[in-house]
Amino acid sequence: MMRRRDLCWRAAGMVLIVNACAVAVLAYGSASALFALPAALAGLTLAVQGKRVMQAIRATRHGHADTAAAIHLGRRRHGRSG
């Protein structure tokens, strides 16, 4: 079951994708269309991974040498409390 926070992150990803695609279509041939690709890729990542993206960024920012282990530990902790 998807929690509300995860659903919000995934919805934000979808909004990024839609906006990036709209900019790419409306600015076809313009230099601003180049900015649509990174936004669409970021939105796709958020839409697929949800809150795990922010958890990975937080783990990296706080100096975890092994980000995957930090994410796994967070999931295990969350599973016990929920």
Short mmCIF file of C-alpha atoms in Angstrom, two decimals:
data_model
loop_
_atom_site.label_atom_id
_atom_site.label_comp_id
_atom_site.label_asym_id
_atom_site.label_seq_id
_atom_site.Cartn_x
_atom_site.Cartn_y
_atom_site.Cartn_z
CA MET A 1 0.00 0.00 0.00
CA MET A 2 1.33 3.40 -0.98
CA ARG A 3 1.48 5.99 1.75
CA ARG A 4 0.41 9.59 1.30
CA ARG A 5 3.97 10.98 1.31
CA ASP A 6 5.10 8.52 -1.35
CA LEU A 7 2.04 9.32 -3.44
CA CYS A 8 2.85 13.04 -3.19
CA TRP A 9 6.41 12.47 -4.44
CA ARG A 10 5.14 10.36 -7.32
CA ALA A 11 2.53 12.99 -8.20
CA ALA A 12 5.26 15.66 -8.18
CA GLY A 13 7.19 13.50 -10.64
CA MET A 14 4.20 13.27 -12.93
CA VAL A 15 3.73 17.04 -12.79
CA LEU A 16 7.37 17.51 -13.77
CA ILE A 17 6.98 15.12 -16.70
CA VAL A 18 3.82 16.82 -17.97
CA ASN A 19 5.31 20.30 -17.64
CA ALA A 20 8.55 19.27 -19.35
CA CYS A 21 6.65 17.69 -22.22
CA ALA A 22 4.47 20.78 -22.59
CA VAL A 23 7.55 23.03 -22.70
CA ALA A 24 9.20 20.74 -25.24
CA VAL A 25 6.14 20.81 -27.49
CA LEU A 26 5.48 24.55 -27.18
CA ALA A 27 9.14 25.54 -27.54
CA TYR A 28 9.95 23.18 -30.39
CA GLY A 29 13.21 24.29 -32.00
CA SER A 30 13.97 26.73 -29.20
CA ALA A 31 16.88 26.57 -26.77
CA SER A 32 14.44 26.34 -23.85
CA ALA A 33 13.39 22.92 -25.14
CA LEU A 34 16.81 21.67 -24.02
CA PHE A 35 15.84 22.29 -20.40
CA ALA A 36 12.83 20.03 -20.76
CA LEU A 37 14.88 16.82 -20.99
CA PRO A 38 16.53 17.01 -17.54
CA ALA A 39 13.21 18.01 -15.98
CA ALA A 40 11.46 15.08 -17.67
CA LEU A 41 14.16 12.66 -16.50
CA ALA A 42 13.95 13.97 -12.93
CA GLY A 43 10.17 13.65 -13.07
CA LEU A 44 10.39 10.11 -14.38
CA THR A 45 12.75 9.16 -11.57
CA LEU A 46 10.41 10.64 -8.97
CA ALA A 47 7.35 9.02 -10.54
CA VAL A 48 8.96 5.58 -10.47
CA GLN A 49 10.89 5.69 -7.19
CA GLY A 50 8.80 8.10 -5.12
CA LYS A 51 10.16 9.05 -1.72
CA ARG A 52 13.18 6.75 -2.10
CA VAL A 53 14.82 9.38 -4.31
CA MET A 54 14.78 11.92 -1.50
CA GLN A 55 15.96 9.28 0.95
CA ALA A 56 18.94 8.52 -1.33
CA ILE A 57 19.78 12.21 -1.69
CA ARG A 58 19.61 12.68 2.07
CA ALA A 59 21.83 9.65 2.67
CA THR A 60 24.39 10.90 0.17
CA ARG A 61 24.35 14.41 1.56
CA HIS A 62 25.01 13.20 5.09
CA GLY A 63 28.13 11.34 4.00
CA HIS A 64 27.00 7.75 3.92
CA ALA A 65 29.64 5.78 2.10
CA ASP A 66 27.17 3.10 1.10
CA THR A 67 23.91 4.74 0.05
CA ALA A 68 22.22 1.43 -0.78
CA ALA A 69 22.83 0.15 2.75
CA ALA A 70 21.43 3.38 4.21
CA ILE A 71 18.27 3.05 2.12
CA HIS A 72 17.90 -0.61 3.07
CA LEU A 73 18.30 0.25 6.75
CA GLY A 74 15.63 2.94 6.41
CA ARG A 75 13.24 0.48 4.81
CA ARG A 76 13.86 -2.11 7.54
CA ARG A 77 13.31 0.51 10.24
CA HIS A 78 10.11 1.70 8.58
CA GLY A 79 8.84 -1.86 8.23
CA ARG A 80 9.20 -2.53 11.94
CA SER A 81 7.48 0.65 13.09
CA GLY A 82 4.59 0.39 10.60
#
